[in-house]
Amino acid sequence: MDLLEHQGKALFARHGIPVPYGTLWPNRPDWDGGYVLKAQMATGKRGKRGAIQFADSIAAVEEMAPRLSDLTLDGQRCKGVYVEQRLDIAREIYLAIALDRDRKSLVILASPNGGVDIEETSSGELLRLPIDPLVGLREYHVRAAVKHLDLSATLEVPVAEALTSLYALVVAEDATLAEINPLVLTVSGEVYAADAKVTLDNNAAFRREALEQMQQDSADDRSPLETGVASAGATGIEINTGGEIMAVVSGAGLMMATLDLLSERGLSVRGVVDLGGSVLAGGEALGRVFEAVSDANPLITFFNAYLHTALCDELARMLVEAQKIAPLRGRVVIRLKGRNSESGRAMLTEQGFEVFEDLSAAIEAVTHYKGRS
């Protein structure tokens, strides 16, 4: 989950990383001096694309903020205008802690030149320093990063403190990325995070009560279907809002295979849902999936479940319970295969669902229903 800049800076401040004064418009800035207006959206190069503006007065802020509020970039609507204190910049550097999936560890990323896209930084300028997960951040990591940044003696301590706090944030908040670009060194010798890019691990949402609200307010432009199924621990992908078939499956691999089979038949797919952990989470969780699918109003809902470890009769009971909580609209076709699938299919048949073990027969039934509509 990518946080908006102002959300990331709230986390920075909580963990002791200095940030400029700032407020979300229409709250009025309560400081004197210049102002920076930033459209809140998770897209790159905002400064080069008109999403960051500068103002010398409150009157100018009041004129610019409404225009930024209407901005759309890369299909993303502006989700607020953050008005921030304008800094007297002497130098900009780059600092980040990121998860390196190849190394299976966190890494420090540091460059003496910040304020530019990190992809444009030469390999010699960018330090990549892995942190052993069994050891954690140590003073020698911090010293190596500070040395690479080529700082004056007076700035070494505050930058070292910012790096240490950045690492603490990543660990405490289950982040996969915490990036400051740029970390500003002011003329008066102060250090501020002038921007914030933070990505939180969705798999750790159960450990963070505030994460759900951040999810709702974040830069994630998901559809109602995708948001609804995510609340149940499932993953949804809206493909075509004009599609007539919703596919609900029991695994990511099966999701792609099911989508291919439906597409080969020339069927128009509204979206696909991978039940993931919600397969074992009970009827209430599946009920939330049913509600999101029902709200999408598909002509046909096709379930394709091939369970290797979970029991099919348990899933069948959950499906029956979910149907009572949030009845699906239109036709429902279910393919169920795996352990105890025979008793599971019998249970679903009693509830009026059309149930199959063979995938080809189930796809044929979906095609037949679509042809009759």
Short mmCIF file of C-alpha atoms in Angstrom, two decimals:
data_model
loop_
_atom_site.label_atom_id
_atom_site.label_comp_id
_atom_site.label_asym_id
_atom_site.label_seq_id
_atom_site.Cartn_x
_atom_site.Cartn_y
_atom_site.Cartn_z
CA MET A 1 0.00 0.00 0.00
CA ASP A 2 1.51 3.30 -1.14
CA LEU A 3 0.84 6.17 1.24
CA LEU A 4 0.26 9.70 0.12
CA GLU A 5 3.02 12.17 0.91
CA HIS A 6 1.27 13.76 3.88
CA GLN A 7 0.56 10.31 5.37
CA GLY A 8 4.20 9.32 4.96
CA LYS A 9 5.33 12.54 6.62
CA ALA A 10 2.98 11.86 9.53
CA LEU A 11 4.83 8.57 10.04
CA PHE A 12 8.18 10.35 9.67
CA ALA A 13 7.25 12.84 12.38
CA ARG A 14 6.04 10.04 14.65
CA HIS A 15 9.45 8.39 14.38
CA GLY A 16 11.44 11.55 14.95
CA ILE A 17 12.38 12.45 11.37
CA PRO A 18 12.18 16.26 10.92
CA VAL A 19 9.57 17.41 8.39
CA PRO A 20 8.58 20.96 7.35
CA TYR A 21 5.41 22.53 8.71
CA GLY A 22 2.47 21.43 6.60
CA THR A 23 -1.31 21.16 6.48
CA LEU A 24 -3.99 19.81 4.17
CA TRP A 25 -5.98 22.45 2.33
CA PRO A 26 -8.46 24.03 3.12
CA ASN A 27 -6.76 24.31 6.50
CA ARG A 28 -4.89 27.60 6.41
CA PRO A 29 -1.11 27.62 6.97
CA ASP A 30 -0.19 29.22 10.30
CA TRP A 31 3.41 30.11 9.54
CA ASP A 32 5.03 33.07 7.85
CA GLY A 33 7.09 32.84 4.69
CA GLY A 34 6.85 30.99 1.38
CA TYR A 35 4.55 28.07 0.65
CA VAL A 36 4.74 24.90 -1.44
CA LEU A 37 1.48 23.37 -2.71
CA LYS A 38 1.63 19.66 -3.53
CA ALA A 39 -1.11 17.61 -5.21
CA GLN A 40 -1.48 14.36 -3.25
CA MET A 41 -1.26 11.43 -5.65
CA ALA A 42 1.01 8.42 -6.01
CA THR A 43 2.68 9.28 -9.27
CA GLY A 44 6.21 10.28 -10.15
CA LYS A 45 7.76 13.51 -11.38
CA ARG A 46 5.05 15.71 -9.87
CA GLY A 47 7.28 18.76 -9.98
CA LYS A 48 7.87 18.44 -13.70
CA ARG A 49 4.17 17.89 -14.43
CA GLY A 50 2.61 20.86 -12.67
CA ALA A 51 1.54 19.00 -9.51
CA ILE A 52 3.83 21.08 -7.26
CA GLN A 53 3.44 24.87 -7.15
CA PHE A 54 5.08 27.67 -5.15
CA ALA A 55 3.36 30.65 -3.57
CA ASP A 56 4.57 33.73 -1.73
CA SER A 57 1.29 34.64 -0.02
CA ILE A 58 -1.91 33.15 1.39
CA ALA A 59 -3.82 34.87 -1.41
CA ALA A 60 -1.72 33.00 -3.97
CA VAL A 61 -2.29 29.73 -2.07
CA GLU A 62 -6.05 30.30 -2.18
CA GLU A 63 -5.87 30.86 -5.92
CA MET A 64 -3.68 27.84 -6.73
CA ALA A 65 -5.15 25.19 -4.39
CA PRO A 66 -8.51 24.73 -6.20
CA ARG A 67 -6.75 24.24 -9.54
CA LEU A 68 -4.46 21.58 -8.09
CA SER A 69 -7.46 19.85 -6.51
CA ASP A 70 -8.88 19.24 -10.00
CA LEU A 71 -5.63 17.77 -11.36
CA THR A 72 -5.50 14.25 -12.83
CA LEU A 73 -2.24 12.51 -13.76
CA ASP A 74 -1.81 8.97 -15.09
CA GLY A 75 -5.50 8.37 -14.47
CA GLN A 76 -5.19 9.35 -10.79
CA ARG A 77 -7.28 12.11 -9.32
CA CYS A 78 -5.77 14.51 -6.84
CA LYS A 79 -6.68 13.36 -3.31
CA GLY A 80 -5.91 16.60 -1.55
CA VAL A 81 -3.56 19.56 -1.63
CA TYR A 82 -0.79 19.60 0.95
CA VAL A 83 0.48 23.10 1.75
CA GLU A 84 3.96 23.10 3.21
CA GLN A 85 6.61 25.45 4.50
CA ARG A 86 9.05 26.48 1.78
CA LEU A 87 12.63 25.65 2.77
CA ASP A 88 15.80 27.65 2.18
CA ILE A 89 17.72 24.84 0.51
CA ALA A 90 21.51 24.57 0.51
CA ARG A 91 21.77 20.96 -0.65
CA GLU A 92 19.62 17.90 -1.41
CA ILE A 93 20.56 14.26 -0.80
CA TYR A 94 18.78 10.93 -1.22
CA LEU A 95 18.11 8.46 1.59
CA ALA A 96 15.96 5.32 1.71
CA ILE A 97 15.48 1.96 3.36
CA ALA A 98 14.00 -0.64 1.01
CA LEU A 99 13.23 -4.34 0.94
CA ASP A 100 15.50 -6.14 -1.53
CA ARG A 101 13.61 -9.33 -2.38
CA ASP A 102 16.58 -10.86 -4.20
CA ARG A 103 18.83 -10.43 -1.15
CA LYS A 104 15.95 -11.21 1.24
CA SER A 105 16.99 -8.28 3.40
CA LEU A 106 16.57 -4.56 3.86
CA VAL A 107 19.08 -2.30 2.15
CA ILE A 108 20.20 1.26 2.73
CA LEU A 109 20.08 3.41 -0.40
CA ALA A 110 22.01 6.67 -0.23
CA SER A 111 23.16 9.20 -2.78
CA PRO A 112 24.89 12.58 -2.33
CA ASN A 113 22.58 13.97 -5.02
CA GLY A 114 18.87 14.04 -4.22
CA GLY A 115 15.80 15.65 -5.71
CA VAL A 116 16.12 13.65 -8.95
CA ASP A 117 14.68 10.31 -10.03
CA ILE A 118 16.79 7.59 -8.47
CA GLU A 119 16.79 5.77 -11.82
CA GLU A 120 18.76 8.70 -13.24
CA THR A 121 21.48 8.40 -10.58
CA SER A 122 24.72 6.81 -11.75
CA SER A 123 25.68 3.49 -10.17
CA GLY A 124 28.75 5.06 -8.62
CA GLU A 125 26.69 7.68 -6.80
CA LEU A 126 24.13 5.31 -5.31
CA LEU A 127 25.21 3.30 -2.28
CA ARG A 128 23.42 -0.02 -1.76
CA LEU A 129 24.22 -1.37 1.67
CA PRO A 130 22.44 -4.59 2.76
CA ILE A 131 21.38 -5.06 6.39
CA ASP A 132 21.58 -8.61 7.73
CA PRO A 133 18.10 -9.33 9.17
CA LEU A 134 19.66 -11.33 12.01
CA VAL A 135 21.88 -8.40 12.97
CA GLY A 136 19.80 -5.35 12.16
CA LEU A 137 21.05 -1.81 11.67
CA ARG A 138 24.43 -1.19 13.33
CA GLU A 139 26.60 1.89 13.76
CA TYR A 140 28.96 0.75 11.03
CA HIS A 141 26.07 0.79 8.55
CA VAL A 142 25.25 4.36 9.51
CA ARG A 143 28.89 5.48 9.38
CA ALA A 144 29.33 3.98 5.91
CA ALA A 145 26.23 5.74 4.59
CA VAL A 146 27.14 9.10 6.13
CA LYS A 147 30.67 8.86 4.72
CA HIS A 148 29.29 8.13 1.26
CA LEU A 149 27.11 11.26 1.42
CA ASP A 150 30.20 13.47 1.92
CA LEU A 151 28.65 15.70 4.57
CA SER A 152 30.12 18.50 6.63
CA ALA A 153 30.92 17.59 10.22
CA THR A 154 27.96 19.57 11.58
CA LEU A 155 25.47 17.65 9.43
CA GLU A 156 26.77 14.13 10.04
CA VAL A 157 24.91 13.67 13.32
CA PRO A 158 21.42 14.85 12.21
CA VAL A 159 21.64 12.82 8.99
CA ALA A 160 22.77 9.75 10.94
CA GLU A 161 19.81 10.23 13.28
CA ALA A 162 17.43 10.53 10.32
CA LEU A 163 18.76 7.27 8.85
CA THR A 164 18.44 5.46 12.18
CA SER A 165 14.87 6.72 12.57
CA LEU A 166 14.05 5.69 8.99
CA TYR A 167 15.14 2.13 9.73
CA ALA A 168 13.10 2.10 12.95
CA LEU A 169 10.04 3.23 10.97
CA VAL A 170 10.43 0.44 8.40
CA VAL A 171 10.62 -2.21 11.13
CA ALA A 172 7.87 -0.81 13.34
CA GLU A 173 5.39 -0.04 10.55
CA ASP A 174 5.98 -3.16 8.40
CA ALA A 175 7.13 -1.01 5.49
CA THR A 176 8.78 -2.34 2.36
CA LEU A 177 10.01 1.13 1.38
CA ALA A 178 10.66 4.39 3.20
CA GLU A 179 12.23 6.97 0.90
CA ILE A 180 13.25 10.59 1.46
CA ASN A 181 13.91 12.32 -1.83
CA PRO A 182 15.15 14.83 -1.16
CA LEU A 183 16.47 15.05 2.35
CA VAL A 184 17.08 18.79 2.45
CA LEU A 185 20.04 20.43 4.14
CA THR A 186 19.07 24.07 4.75
CA VAL A 187 21.24 27.17 4.67
CA SER A 188 20.89 27.43 8.45
CA GLY A 189 22.22 23.87 8.91
CA GLU A 190 18.96 22.03 9.55
CA VAL A 191 17.81 18.72 8.06
CA TYR A 192 14.26 18.11 6.75
CA ALA A 193 12.49 15.37 4.83
CA ALA A 194 11.08 17.44 1.96
CA ASP A 195 9.25 14.47 0.44
CA ALA A 196 8.05 11.09 1.69
CA LYS A 197 7.42 7.87 -0.18
CA VAL A 198 6.28 5.02 2.06
CA THR A 199 4.97 1.60 1.06
CA LEU A 200 3.41 -0.59 3.76
CA ASP A 201 3.07 -4.36 3.56
CA ASN A 202 -0.63 -5.20 3.14
CA ASN A 203 0.03 -8.66 4.60
CA ALA A 204 0.73 -7.01 7.96
CA ALA A 205 -2.56 -5.11 8.10
CA PHE A 206 -3.82 -7.29 10.95
CA ARG A 207 -1.08 -5.83 13.17
CA ARG A 208 -2.00 -2.23 12.48
CA GLU A 209 -5.40 -0.95 13.58
CA ALA A 210 -4.82 2.36 11.83
CA LEU A 211 -3.79 0.67 8.60
CA GLU A 212 -7.36 0.06 7.49
CA GLN A 213 -8.15 3.77 7.60
CA MET A 214 -4.89 4.55 5.80
CA GLN A 215 -5.93 1.99 3.18
CA GLN A 216 -9.16 3.88 2.63
CA ASP A 217 -7.39 7.24 2.43
CA SER A 218 -4.29 6.11 0.55
CA ALA A 219 -3.25 6.72 -3.03
CA ASP A 220 -4.62 3.31 -4.07
CA ASP A 221 -7.26 4.03 -6.76
CA ARG A 222 -9.09 0.72 -6.50
CA SER A 223 -12.59 0.02 -7.75
CA PRO A 224 -15.45 -0.76 -5.32
CA LEU A 225 -15.10 -4.44 -6.26
CA GLU A 226 -11.37 -4.48 -5.50
CA THR A 227 -11.84 -2.59 -2.24
CA GLY A 228 -14.72 -4.80 -1.13
CA VAL A 229 -12.98 -8.13 -1.63
CA ALA A 230 -9.76 -6.78 -0.07
CA SER A 231 -11.67 -6.23 3.19
CA ALA A 232 -12.16 -10.01 3.32
CA GLY A 233 -8.50 -10.83 2.62
CA ALA A 234 -9.13 -11.65 -1.04
CA THR A 235 -7.67 -10.06 -4.16
CA GLY A 236 -9.86 -8.65 -6.90
CA ILE A 237 -9.04 -7.30 -10.33
CA GLU A 238 -11.68 -5.38 -12.29
CA ILE A 239 -11.10 -6.05 -15.97
CA ASN A 240 -14.08 -4.65 -17.87
CA THR A 241 -16.89 -2.73 -16.20
CA GLY A 242 -19.12 -3.75 -19.10
CA GLY A 243 -18.35 -7.45 -18.68
CA GLU A 244 -21.03 -9.96 -17.73
CA ILE A 245 -19.11 -12.73 -15.95
CA MET A 246 -17.38 -12.63 -12.58
CA ALA A 247 -14.83 -15.38 -11.94
CA VAL A 248 -14.06 -16.32 -8.32
CA VAL A 249 -11.19 -18.77 -7.88
CA SER A 250 -9.13 -20.47 -5.18
CA GLY A 251 -5.61 -19.44 -6.21
CA ALA A 252 -3.61 -17.00 -8.33
CA GLY A 253 -2.50 -19.66 -10.81
CA LEU A 254 -6.04 -20.94 -11.22
CA MET A 255 -7.20 -17.34 -11.67
CA MET A 256 -5.06 -16.87 -14.79
CA ALA A 257 -6.04 -20.26 -16.21
CA THR A 258 -9.74 -19.54 -15.64
CA LEU A 259 -9.48 -16.12 -17.26
CA ASP A 260 -7.76 -17.67 -20.30
CA LEU A 261 -10.47 -20.34 -20.66
CA LEU A 262 -13.30 -17.80 -20.45
CA SER A 263 -11.56 -15.46 -22.91
CA GLU A 264 -11.02 -18.32 -25.38
CA ARG A 265 -14.80 -18.81 -25.43
CA GLY A 266 -15.27 -15.16 -26.29
CA LEU A 267 -16.92 -14.43 -22.94
CA SER A 268 -16.77 -10.90 -21.53
CA VAL A 269 -15.25 -11.02 -18.04
CA ARG A 270 -16.19 -8.26 -15.59
CA GLY A 271 -13.50 -9.20 -13.07
CA VAL A 272 -11.65 -11.99 -11.27
CA VAL A 273 -11.35 -12.64 -7.55
CA ASP A 274 -8.69 -14.79 -5.91
CA LEU A 275 -10.14 -15.91 -2.57
CA GLY A 276 -6.67 -16.40 -1.04
CA GLY A 277 -6.88 -16.70 2.75
CA SER A 278 -10.61 -15.98 2.79
CA VAL A 279 -11.12 -19.61 1.63
CA LEU A 280 -10.43 -20.64 5.22
CA ALA A 281 -11.68 -17.50 6.98
CA GLY A 282 -15.32 -18.61 7.34
CA GLY A 283 -18.69 -17.68 5.91
CA GLU A 284 -18.62 -14.12 7.23
CA ALA A 285 -15.47 -13.27 5.26
CA LEU A 286 -16.88 -14.96 2.16
CA GLY A 287 -20.06 -12.98 2.74
CA ARG A 288 -18.07 -9.77 2.21
CA VAL A 289 -16.71 -11.21 -1.03
CA PHE A 290 -20.26 -12.13 -2.09
CA GLU A 291 -21.47 -8.63 -1.27
CA ALA A 292 -18.75 -7.01 -3.42
CA VAL A 293 -19.43 -9.41 -6.29
CA SER A 294 -23.20 -8.91 -6.04
CA ASP A 295 -22.79 -5.13 -6.09
CA ALA A 296 -20.95 -5.52 -9.42
CA ASN A 297 -24.19 -7.12 -10.72
CA PRO A 298 -22.69 -9.75 -13.08
CA LEU A 299 -24.95 -11.85 -15.28
CA ILE A 300 -23.07 -15.00 -14.20
CA THR A 301 -20.80 -15.70 -11.24
CA PHE A 302 -18.42 -18.61 -11.88
CA PHE A 303 -16.64 -20.24 -8.94
CA ASN A 304 -13.62 -22.39 -9.78
CA ALA A 305 -12.20 -24.07 -6.68
CA TYR A 306 -9.61 -26.86 -6.78
CA LEU A 307 -8.49 -27.43 -3.19
CA HIS A 308 -5.41 -29.46 -2.33
CA THR A 309 -5.21 -28.98 1.45
CA ALA A 310 -8.50 -27.35 2.52
CA LEU A 311 -11.62 -29.51 2.57
CA CYS A 312 -14.22 -28.97 -0.14
CA ASP A 313 -17.17 -29.73 2.17
CA GLU A 314 -15.97 -27.00 4.56
CA LEU A 315 -15.78 -24.53 1.68
CA ALA A 316 -19.25 -25.60 0.57
CA ARG A 317 -20.67 -24.86 4.03
CA MET A 318 -19.01 -21.43 3.95
CA LEU A 319 -20.46 -20.72 0.50
CA VAL A 320 -23.93 -21.62 1.73
CA GLU A 321 -23.50 -19.35 4.75
CA ALA A 322 -22.15 -16.52 2.59
CA GLN A 323 -25.11 -16.82 0.21
CA LYS A 324 -27.45 -16.31 3.17
CA ILE A 325 -25.49 -13.22 4.26
CA ALA A 326 -25.23 -11.59 0.80
CA PRO A 327 -27.17 -13.46 -1.91
CA LEU A 328 -25.51 -13.41 -5.31
CA ARG A 329 -27.50 -12.02 -8.22
CA GLY A 330 -27.88 -13.76 -11.55
CA ARG A 331 -26.76 -17.31 -12.30
CA VAL A 332 -24.16 -19.09 -10.18
CA VAL A 333 -22.01 -21.92 -11.59
CA ILE A 334 -19.58 -23.73 -9.29
CA ARG A 335 -16.74 -26.06 -10.16
CA LEU A 336 -15.53 -27.85 -7.01
CA LYS A 337 -12.75 -30.43 -6.93
CA GLY A 338 -10.49 -31.78 -4.20
CA ARG A 339 -10.75 -33.50 -0.82
CA ASN A 340 -14.34 -34.27 0.21
CA SER A 341 -15.57 -32.65 -3.00
CA GLU A 342 -18.39 -35.15 -3.54
CA SER A 343 -20.14 -34.26 -0.28
CA GLY A 344 -19.40 -30.57 -0.90
CA ARG A 345 -21.01 -30.67 -4.35
CA ALA A 346 -24.06 -32.45 -2.95
CA MET A 347 -24.47 -29.76 -0.31
CA LEU A 348 -24.29 -26.97 -2.90
CA THR A 349 -26.65 -28.76 -5.29
CA GLU A 350 -29.25 -28.91 -2.52
CA GLN A 351 -29.04 -25.11 -2.29
CA GLY A 352 -29.90 -24.73 -5.97
CA PHE A 353 -26.41 -24.04 -7.36
CA GLU A 354 -25.32 -25.69 -10.59
CA VAL A 355 -22.23 -27.65 -9.55
CA PHE A 356 -19.58 -29.54 -11.51
CA GLU A 357 -16.37 -31.42 -10.85
CA ASP A 358 -15.13 -31.27 -14.42
CA LEU A 359 -13.81 -27.87 -15.46
CA SER A 360 -14.71 -28.26 -19.14
CA ALA A 361 -18.33 -29.03 -18.24
CA ALA A 362 -18.49 -25.99 -15.95
CA ILE A 363 -17.09 -23.69 -18.65
CA GLU A 364 -19.60 -25.16 -21.11
CA ALA A 365 -22.44 -24.36 -18.68
CA VAL A 366 -21.24 -20.75 -18.36
CA THR A 367 -21.04 -20.45 -22.15
CA HIS A 368 -24.52 -21.97 -22.52
CA TYR A 369 -26.06 -19.57 -20.00
CA LYS A 370 -24.39 -16.60 -21.71
CA GLY A 371 -25.71 -17.75 -25.08
CA ARG A 372 -29.27 -17.89 -23.73
CA SER A 373 -29.16 -14.42 -22.16
#
